[in-house]
CSV table of C-alpha atoms and ligand atoms in Angstrom, one decimal:
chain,number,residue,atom,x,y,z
A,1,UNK,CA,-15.1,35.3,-22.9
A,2,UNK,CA,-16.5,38.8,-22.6
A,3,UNK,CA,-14.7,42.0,-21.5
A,4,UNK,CA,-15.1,42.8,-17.8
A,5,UNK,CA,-15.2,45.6,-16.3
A,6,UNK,CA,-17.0,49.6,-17.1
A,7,UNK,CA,-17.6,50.3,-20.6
A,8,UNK,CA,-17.3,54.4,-20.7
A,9,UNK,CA,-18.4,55.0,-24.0
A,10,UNK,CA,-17.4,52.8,-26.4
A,11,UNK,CA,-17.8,49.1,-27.2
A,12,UNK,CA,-15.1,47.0,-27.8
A,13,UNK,CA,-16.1,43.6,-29.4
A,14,UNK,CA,-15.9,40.3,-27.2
A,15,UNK,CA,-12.0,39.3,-26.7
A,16,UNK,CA,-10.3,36.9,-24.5
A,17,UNK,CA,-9.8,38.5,-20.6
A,18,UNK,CA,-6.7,40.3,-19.8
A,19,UNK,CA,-6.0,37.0,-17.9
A,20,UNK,CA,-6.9,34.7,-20.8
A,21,UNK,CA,-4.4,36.8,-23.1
A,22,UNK,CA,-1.4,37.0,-20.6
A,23,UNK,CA,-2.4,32.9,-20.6
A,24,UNK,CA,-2.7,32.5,-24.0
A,25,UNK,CA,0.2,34.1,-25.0
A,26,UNK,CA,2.4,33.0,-22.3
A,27,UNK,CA,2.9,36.6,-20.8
A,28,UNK,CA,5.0,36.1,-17.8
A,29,UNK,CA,6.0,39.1,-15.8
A,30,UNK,CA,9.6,39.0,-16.2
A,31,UNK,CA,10.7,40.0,-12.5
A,32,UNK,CA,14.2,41.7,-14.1
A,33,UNK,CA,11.6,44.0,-15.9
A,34,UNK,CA,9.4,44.8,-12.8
A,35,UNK,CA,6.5,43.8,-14.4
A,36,UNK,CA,3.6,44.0,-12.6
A,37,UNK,CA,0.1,43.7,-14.8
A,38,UNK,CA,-3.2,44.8,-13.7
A,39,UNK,CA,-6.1,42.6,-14.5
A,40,UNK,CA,-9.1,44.3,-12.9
A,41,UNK,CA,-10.6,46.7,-15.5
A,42,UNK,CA,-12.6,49.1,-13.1
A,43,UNK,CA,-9.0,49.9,-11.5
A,44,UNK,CA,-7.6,50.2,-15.0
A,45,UNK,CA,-11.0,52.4,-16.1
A,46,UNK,CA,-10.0,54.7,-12.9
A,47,UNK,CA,-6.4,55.1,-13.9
A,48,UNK,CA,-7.9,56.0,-17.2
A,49,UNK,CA,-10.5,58.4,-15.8
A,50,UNK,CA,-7.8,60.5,-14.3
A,51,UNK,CA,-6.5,61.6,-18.0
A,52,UNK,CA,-10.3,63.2,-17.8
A,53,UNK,CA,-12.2,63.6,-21.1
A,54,UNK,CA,-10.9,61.6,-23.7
A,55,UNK,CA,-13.6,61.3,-26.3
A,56,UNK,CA,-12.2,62.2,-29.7
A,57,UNK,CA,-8.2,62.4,-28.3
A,58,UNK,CA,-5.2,61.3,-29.5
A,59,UNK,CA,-3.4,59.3,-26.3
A,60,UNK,CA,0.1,57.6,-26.6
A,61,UNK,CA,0.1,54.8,-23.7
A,62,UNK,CA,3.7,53.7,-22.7
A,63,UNK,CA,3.9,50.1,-21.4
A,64,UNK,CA,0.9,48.6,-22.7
A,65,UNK,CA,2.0,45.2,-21.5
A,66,UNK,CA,-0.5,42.6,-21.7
A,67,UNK,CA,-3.4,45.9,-22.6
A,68,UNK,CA,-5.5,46.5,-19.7
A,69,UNK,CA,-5.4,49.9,-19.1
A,70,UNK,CA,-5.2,49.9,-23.1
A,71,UNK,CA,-9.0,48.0,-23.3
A,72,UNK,CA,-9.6,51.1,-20.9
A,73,UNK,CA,-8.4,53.7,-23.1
A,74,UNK,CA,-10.0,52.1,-26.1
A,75,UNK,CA,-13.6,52.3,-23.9
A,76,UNK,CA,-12.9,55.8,-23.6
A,77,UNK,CA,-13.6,55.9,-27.0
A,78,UNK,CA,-10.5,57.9,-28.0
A,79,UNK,CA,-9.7,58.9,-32.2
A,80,UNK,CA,-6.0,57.5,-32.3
A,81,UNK,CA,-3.9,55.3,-29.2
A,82,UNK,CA,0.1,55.0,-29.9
A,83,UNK,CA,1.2,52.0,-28.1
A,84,UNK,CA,4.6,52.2,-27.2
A,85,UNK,CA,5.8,48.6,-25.9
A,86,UNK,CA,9.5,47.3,-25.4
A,87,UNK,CA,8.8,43.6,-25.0
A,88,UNK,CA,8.1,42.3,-28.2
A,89,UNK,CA,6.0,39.1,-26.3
A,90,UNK,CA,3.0,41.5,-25.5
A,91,UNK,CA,3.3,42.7,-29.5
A,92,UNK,CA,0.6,39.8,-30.8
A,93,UNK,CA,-1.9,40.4,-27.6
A,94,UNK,CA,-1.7,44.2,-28.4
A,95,UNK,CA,-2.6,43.4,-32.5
A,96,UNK,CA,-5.1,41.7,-31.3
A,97,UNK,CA,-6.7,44.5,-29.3
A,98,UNK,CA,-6.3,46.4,-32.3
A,99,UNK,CA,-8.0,44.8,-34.7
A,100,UNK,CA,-10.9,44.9,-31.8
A,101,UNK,CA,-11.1,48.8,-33.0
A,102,UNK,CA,-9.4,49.6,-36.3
A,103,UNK,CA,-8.5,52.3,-37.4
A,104,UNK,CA,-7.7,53.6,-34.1
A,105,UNK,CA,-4.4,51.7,-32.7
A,106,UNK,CA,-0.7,52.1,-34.3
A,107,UNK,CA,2.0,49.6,-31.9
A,108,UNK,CA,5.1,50.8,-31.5
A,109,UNK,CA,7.8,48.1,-30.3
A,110,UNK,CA,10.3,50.2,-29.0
A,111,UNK,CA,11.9,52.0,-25.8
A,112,UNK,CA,9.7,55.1,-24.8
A,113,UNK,CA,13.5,56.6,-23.3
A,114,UNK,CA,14.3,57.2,-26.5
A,115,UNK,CA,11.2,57.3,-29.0
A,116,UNK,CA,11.1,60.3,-31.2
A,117,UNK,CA,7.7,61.8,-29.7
A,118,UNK,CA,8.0,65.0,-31.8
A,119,UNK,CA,6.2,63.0,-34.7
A,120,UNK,CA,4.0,60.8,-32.8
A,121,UNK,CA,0.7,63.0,-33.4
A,122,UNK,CA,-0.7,64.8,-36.0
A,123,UNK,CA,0.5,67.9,-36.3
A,124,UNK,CA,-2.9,69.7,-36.7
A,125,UNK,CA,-3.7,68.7,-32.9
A,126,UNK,CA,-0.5,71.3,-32.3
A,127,UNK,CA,-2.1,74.3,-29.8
A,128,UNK,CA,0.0,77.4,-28.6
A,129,UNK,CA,1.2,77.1,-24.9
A,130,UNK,CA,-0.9,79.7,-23.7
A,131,UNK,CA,-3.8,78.0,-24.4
A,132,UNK,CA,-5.6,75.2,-23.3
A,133,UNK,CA,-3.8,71.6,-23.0
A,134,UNK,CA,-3.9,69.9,-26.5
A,135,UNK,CA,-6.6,67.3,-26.9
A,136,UNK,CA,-3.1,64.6,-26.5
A,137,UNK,CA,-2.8,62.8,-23.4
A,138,UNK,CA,0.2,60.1,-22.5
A,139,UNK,CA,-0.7,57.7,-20.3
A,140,UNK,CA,1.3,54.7,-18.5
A,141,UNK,CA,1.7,52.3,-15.8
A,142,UNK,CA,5.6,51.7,-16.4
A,143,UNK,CA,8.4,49.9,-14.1
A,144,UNK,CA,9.5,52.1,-11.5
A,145,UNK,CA,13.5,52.3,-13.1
A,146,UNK,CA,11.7,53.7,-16.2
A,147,UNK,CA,8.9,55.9,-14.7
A,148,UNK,CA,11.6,58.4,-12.9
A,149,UNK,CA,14.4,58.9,-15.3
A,150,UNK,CA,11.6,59.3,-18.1
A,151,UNK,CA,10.1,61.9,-16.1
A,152,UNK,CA,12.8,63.8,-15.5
A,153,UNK,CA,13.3,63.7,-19.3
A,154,UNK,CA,9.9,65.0,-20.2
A,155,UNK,CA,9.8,67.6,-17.2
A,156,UNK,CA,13.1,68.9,-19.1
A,157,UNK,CA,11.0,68.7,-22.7
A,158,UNK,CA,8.1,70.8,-20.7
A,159,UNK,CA,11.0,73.3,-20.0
A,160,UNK,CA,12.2,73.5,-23.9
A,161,UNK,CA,8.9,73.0,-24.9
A,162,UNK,CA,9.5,69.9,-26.9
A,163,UNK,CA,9.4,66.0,-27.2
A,164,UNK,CA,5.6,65.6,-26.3
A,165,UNK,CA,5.0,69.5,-25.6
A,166,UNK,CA,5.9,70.4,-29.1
A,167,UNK,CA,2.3,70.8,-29.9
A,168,UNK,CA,1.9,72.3,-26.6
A,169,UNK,CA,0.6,72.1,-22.7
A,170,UNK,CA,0.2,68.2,-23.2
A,171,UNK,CA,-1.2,66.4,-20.3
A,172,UNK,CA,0.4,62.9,-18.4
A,173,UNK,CA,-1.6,60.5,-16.1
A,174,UNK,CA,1.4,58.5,-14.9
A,175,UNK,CA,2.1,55.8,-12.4
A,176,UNK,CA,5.0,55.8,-9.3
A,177,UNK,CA,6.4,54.1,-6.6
A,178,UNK,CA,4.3,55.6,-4.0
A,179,UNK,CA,7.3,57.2,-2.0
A,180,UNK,CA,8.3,59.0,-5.3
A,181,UNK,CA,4.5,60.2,-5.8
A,182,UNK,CA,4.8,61.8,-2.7
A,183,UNK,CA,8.1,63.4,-3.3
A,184,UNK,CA,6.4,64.7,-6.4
A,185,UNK,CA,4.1,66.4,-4.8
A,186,UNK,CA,5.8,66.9,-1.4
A,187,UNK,CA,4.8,70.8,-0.1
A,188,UNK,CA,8.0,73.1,1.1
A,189,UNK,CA,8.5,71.6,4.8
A,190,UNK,CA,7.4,68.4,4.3
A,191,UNK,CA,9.1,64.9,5.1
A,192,UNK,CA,9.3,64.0,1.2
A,193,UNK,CA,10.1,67.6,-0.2
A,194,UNK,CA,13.2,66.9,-2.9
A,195,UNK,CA,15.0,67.5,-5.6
A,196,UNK,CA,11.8,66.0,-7.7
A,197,UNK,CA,9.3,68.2,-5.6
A,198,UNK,CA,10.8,71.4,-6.7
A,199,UNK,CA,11.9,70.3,-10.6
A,200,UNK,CA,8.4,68.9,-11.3
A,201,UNK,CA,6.3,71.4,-9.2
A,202,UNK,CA,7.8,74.5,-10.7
A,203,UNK,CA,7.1,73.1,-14.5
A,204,UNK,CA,3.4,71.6,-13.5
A,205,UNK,CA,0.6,71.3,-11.6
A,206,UNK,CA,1.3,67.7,-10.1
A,207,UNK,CA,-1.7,65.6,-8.4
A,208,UNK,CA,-1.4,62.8,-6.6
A,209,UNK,CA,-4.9,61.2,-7.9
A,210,UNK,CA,-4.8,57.9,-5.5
A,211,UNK,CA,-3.0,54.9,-4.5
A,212,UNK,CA,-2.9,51.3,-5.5
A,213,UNK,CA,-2.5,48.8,-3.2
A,214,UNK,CA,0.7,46.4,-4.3
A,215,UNK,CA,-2.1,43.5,-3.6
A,216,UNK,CA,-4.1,45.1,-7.2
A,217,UNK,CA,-0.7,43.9,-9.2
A,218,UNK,CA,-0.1,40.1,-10.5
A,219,UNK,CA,2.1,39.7,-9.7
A,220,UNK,CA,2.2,41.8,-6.7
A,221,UNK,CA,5.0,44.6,-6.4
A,222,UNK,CA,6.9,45.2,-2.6
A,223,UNK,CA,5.5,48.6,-2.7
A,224,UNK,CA,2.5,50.5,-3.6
A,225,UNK,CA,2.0,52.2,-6.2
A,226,UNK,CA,0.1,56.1,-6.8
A,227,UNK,CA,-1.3,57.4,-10.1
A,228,UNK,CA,0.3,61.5,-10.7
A,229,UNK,CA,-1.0,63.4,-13.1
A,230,UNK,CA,1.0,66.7,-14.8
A,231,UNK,CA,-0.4,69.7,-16.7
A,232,UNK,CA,2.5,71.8,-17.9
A,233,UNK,CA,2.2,75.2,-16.3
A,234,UNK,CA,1.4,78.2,-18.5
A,235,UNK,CA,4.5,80.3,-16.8
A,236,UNK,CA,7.1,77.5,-15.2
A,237,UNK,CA,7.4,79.0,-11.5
A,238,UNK,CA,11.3,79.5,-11.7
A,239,UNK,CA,11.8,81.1,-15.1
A,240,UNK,CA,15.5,79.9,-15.5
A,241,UNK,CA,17.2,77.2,-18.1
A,242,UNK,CA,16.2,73.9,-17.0
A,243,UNK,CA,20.1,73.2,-16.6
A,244,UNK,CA,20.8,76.0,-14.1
A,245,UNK,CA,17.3,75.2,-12.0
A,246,UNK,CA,18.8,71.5,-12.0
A,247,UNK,CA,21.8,72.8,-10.9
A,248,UNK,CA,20.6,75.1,-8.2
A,249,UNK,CA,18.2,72.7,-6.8
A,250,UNK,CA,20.7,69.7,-7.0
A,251,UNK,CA,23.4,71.6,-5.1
A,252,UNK,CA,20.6,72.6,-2.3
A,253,UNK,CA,19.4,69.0,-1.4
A,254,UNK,CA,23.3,67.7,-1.5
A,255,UNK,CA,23.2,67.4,2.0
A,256,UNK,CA,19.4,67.1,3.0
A,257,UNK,CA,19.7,67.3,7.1
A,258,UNK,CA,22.3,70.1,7.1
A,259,UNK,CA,21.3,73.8,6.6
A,260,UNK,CA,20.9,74.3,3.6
A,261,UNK,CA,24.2,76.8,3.1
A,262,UNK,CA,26.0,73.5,3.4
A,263,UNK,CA,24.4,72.5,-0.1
A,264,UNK,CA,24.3,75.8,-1.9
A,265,UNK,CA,28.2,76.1,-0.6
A,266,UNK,CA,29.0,73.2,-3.6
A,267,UNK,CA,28.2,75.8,-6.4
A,268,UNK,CA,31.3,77.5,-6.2
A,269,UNK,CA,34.8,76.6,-6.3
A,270,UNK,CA,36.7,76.2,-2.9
A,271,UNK,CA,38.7,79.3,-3.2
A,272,UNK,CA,35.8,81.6,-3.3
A,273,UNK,CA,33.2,79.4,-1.7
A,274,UNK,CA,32.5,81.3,1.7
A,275,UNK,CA,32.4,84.6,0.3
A,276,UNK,CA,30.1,83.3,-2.7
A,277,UNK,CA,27.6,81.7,-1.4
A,278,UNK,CA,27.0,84.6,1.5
A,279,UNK,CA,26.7,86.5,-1.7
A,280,UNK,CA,24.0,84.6,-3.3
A,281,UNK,CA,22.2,84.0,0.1
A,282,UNK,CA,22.2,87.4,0.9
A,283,UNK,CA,21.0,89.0,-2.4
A,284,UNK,CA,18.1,85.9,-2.7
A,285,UNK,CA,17.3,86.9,0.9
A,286,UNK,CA,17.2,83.2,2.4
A,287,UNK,CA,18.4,82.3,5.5
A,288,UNK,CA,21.3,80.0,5.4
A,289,UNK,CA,20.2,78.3,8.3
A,290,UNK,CA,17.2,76.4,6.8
A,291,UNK,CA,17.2,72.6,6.0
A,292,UNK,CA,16.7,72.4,2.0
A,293,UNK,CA,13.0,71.2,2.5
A,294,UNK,CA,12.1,74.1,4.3
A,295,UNK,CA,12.8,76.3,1.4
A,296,UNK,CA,10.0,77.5,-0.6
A,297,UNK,CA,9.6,77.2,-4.3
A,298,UNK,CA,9.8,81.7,-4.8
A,299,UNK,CA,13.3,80.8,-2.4
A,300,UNK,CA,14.2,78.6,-5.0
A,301,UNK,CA,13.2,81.0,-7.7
A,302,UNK,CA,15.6,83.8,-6.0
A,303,UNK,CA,18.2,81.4,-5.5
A,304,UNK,CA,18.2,80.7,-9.5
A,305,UNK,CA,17.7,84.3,-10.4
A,306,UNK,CA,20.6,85.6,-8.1
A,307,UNK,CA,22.7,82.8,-9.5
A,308,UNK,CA,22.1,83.5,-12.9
A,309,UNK,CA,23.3,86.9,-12.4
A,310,UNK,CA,26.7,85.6,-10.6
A,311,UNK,CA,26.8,83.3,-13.6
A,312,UNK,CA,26.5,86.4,-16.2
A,313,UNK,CA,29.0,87.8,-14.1
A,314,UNK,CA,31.6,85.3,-14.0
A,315,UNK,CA,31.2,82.9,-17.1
A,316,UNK,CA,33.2,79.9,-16.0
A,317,UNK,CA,30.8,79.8,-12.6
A,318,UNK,CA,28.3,77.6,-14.7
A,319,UNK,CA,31.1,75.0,-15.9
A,320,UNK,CA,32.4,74.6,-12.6
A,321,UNK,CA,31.7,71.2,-11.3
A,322,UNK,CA,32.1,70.7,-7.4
A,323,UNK,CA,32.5,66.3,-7.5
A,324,UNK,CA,35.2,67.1,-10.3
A,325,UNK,CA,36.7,69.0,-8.0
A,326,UNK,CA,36.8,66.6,-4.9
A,327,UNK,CA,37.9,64.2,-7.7
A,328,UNK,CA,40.8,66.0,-8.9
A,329,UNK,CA,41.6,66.8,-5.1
A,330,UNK,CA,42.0,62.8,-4.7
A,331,UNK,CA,43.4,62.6,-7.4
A,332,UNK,CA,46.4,64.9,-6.4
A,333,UNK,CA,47.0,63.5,-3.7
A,334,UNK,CA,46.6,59.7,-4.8
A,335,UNK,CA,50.2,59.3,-6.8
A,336,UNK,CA,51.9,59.9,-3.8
A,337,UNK,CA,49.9,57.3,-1.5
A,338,UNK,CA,49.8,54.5,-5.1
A,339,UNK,CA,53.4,54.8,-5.2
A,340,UNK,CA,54.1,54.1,-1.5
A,341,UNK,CA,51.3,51.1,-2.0
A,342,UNK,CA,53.3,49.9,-4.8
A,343,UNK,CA,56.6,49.9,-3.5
A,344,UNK,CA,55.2,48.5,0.0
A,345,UNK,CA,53.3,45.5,-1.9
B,401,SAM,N1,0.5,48.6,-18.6
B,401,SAM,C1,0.5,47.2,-18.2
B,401,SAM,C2,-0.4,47.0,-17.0
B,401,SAM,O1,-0.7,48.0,-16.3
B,401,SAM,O2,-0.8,45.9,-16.7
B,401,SAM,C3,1.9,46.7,-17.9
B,401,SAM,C4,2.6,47.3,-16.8
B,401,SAM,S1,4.2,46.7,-16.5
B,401,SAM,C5,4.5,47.5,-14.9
B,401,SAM,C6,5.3,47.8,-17.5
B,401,SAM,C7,5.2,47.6,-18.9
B,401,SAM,O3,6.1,48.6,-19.5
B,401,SAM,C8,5.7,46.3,-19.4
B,401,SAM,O4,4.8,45.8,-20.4
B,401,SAM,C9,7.1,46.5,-20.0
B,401,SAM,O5,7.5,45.6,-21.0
B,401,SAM,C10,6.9,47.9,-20.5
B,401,SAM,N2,8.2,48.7,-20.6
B,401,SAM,C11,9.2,48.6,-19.7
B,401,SAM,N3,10.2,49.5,-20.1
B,401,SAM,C12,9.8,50.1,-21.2
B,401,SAM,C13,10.3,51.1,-22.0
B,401,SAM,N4,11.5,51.6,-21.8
B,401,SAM,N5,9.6,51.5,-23.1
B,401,SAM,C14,8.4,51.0,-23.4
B,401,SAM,N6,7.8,50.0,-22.6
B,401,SAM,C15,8.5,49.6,-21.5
């Protein structure tokens, strides 16, 4: 009952397969959780490979499930993991993985949407922005609901510089749906190019590192799957409020086959909407009659910059909330049409 698989430069001591654990502790995926567990170890030791150099670093994986990229991370010969897992059925596989290499693993059962990560490493590992990436690497293989709201969380902690990038530049090997890796990493003009393209590409440099085949997964997924990884960017490429790039970038993809005036159009109230928006167009020199994924990121950056200023100009311009509006516009208009329902019924 040996370990399979590439031992990079440390040796864990013999212990069950990842097979024999997920057997022996009754690990069923739960299909409501989109679990999906990989069992080969060279594919986990490539997933891990893409974090690069680990010897000596601190790495926090999220979703350890039944540990085989964790036996990875472990062979990597790493000074501290943090396991963060939610289901508390993988927590006696994961202590046993742990006692493999004490010393070097802390479990966490808990949700990684809302796990304090500010404290989750020492803070003598803390480096300034500027310099290189800390030696603190998160890596995960999570369920695809979890892997996209989380990363739009920690692409808005790279912006404020906190959660994981409080001790600076830290670096994520993450996996994805294969159609949002691509989105990630979608260049201006191509088919994927979205909201995600622009919000993660002007905070990091995003790679899509390779793909794995749904087949690798037990059991196996509908979809593929890709492995990103993110290295904050020294200067973030747009150098705005998170909020008001969101905003901005939100309001341009609204309507994704239209020119993209259509979208930009939403950011101001109705009443001074045309005059507005040929305004902001004008001053961030883009031509209104491109589609929103044939705008560059520095079109992007003038958009936020020239809306900022609009926004200086005219402080209630931020607040203003263009579905609220449309809502309130049905709204006025609904007692009229209830009543008549009523009275008719
Ligand atoms: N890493 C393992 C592997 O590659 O075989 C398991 C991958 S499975 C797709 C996702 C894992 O993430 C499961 O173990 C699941 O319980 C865990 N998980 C799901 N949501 C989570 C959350 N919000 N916080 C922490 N773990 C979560």
């Amino acid at each position: 009952m040996a370990v399979r698989g590439k031992v990079a430069a440390f040796n864990l001591p013999p212990l069950p397969t990842v097979g024999e654990i997920i057997k022996l502790f009754r690990l069923q995926a739960q299909k409501q959780l989109s679990q999906n567990f990989l069992l080969d170890l060279r594919l986990t030791d490539k997933i891990v490979r893409q974090a690069g150099k680990l010897k000596n670093a601190h790495v926090c994986e999220v979703g350890p499930g039944p540990g085989g990229i964790t036996r990875s991370i472990l062979n990597a010969d790493v000074e501290q993991l943090l396991l963060v897992e939610k289901d508390p059925r993988f927590i006696p596989g994961l202590q046993m993985l742990s006692e493999a290499a004490p010393g070097k693993v802390r479990i966490v059962h808990g949700d990684i949407l809302t796990f304090k990560m500010e404290k989750a490493f020492p803070k003598h590992l803390k480096k300034n922005w500027e310099d290189e990436p800390p030696n603190i690497h998160i890596i995960g293989n999570l369920p695809f609901s979890v892997s996209t709201p989380l990363i739009i969380k920690w692409l808005e902690n790279v912006s404020k510089k906190n959660g994981p990038f409080i001790y600076g530049r830290t670096q994520m090997t993450l996996t994805f749906q294969k159609e949002v890796a691509e989105r990630l990493t979608a260049n201006t003009g191509g088919k994927q190019r979205s909201r995600l393209s622009i919000m993660s590409q002007h905070l990091c440099t995003v790679e899509n590192r390779f793909v794995i085949p749904g087949q690798a997964f037990v059991p196996k997924p509908e979809v593929d799957v890709a492995v990103v990884h993110f290295t904050p960017l020294v200067q973030p490429k747009i150098q705005q409020p998170f909020e008001l790039v969101e905003k901005v970038v939100r309001s341009a993809f609204q309507f994704r086959r239209k020119h993209c005036f259509r979208g930009i159009e939403t950011l101001f109230p109705e009443s001074e909407r045309l005059k507005k928006t040929e305004e902001l167009m004008m001053a961030a020199d883009v031509d209104p009659t491109l589609r929103p994924f044939q705008l560059s990121m520095s079109h992007f950056r003038n958009l936020c910059n020239t809306y900022r200023k609009m926004c200086e100009e005219d402080p209630s311009l931020f607040a203003y909330n263009y579905r609220e509006e449309l809502k309130q516009k049905k709204r006025q208009h609904l007692p009229k049409n209830t009543s008549q329902t009523e009275q008719t019924e």
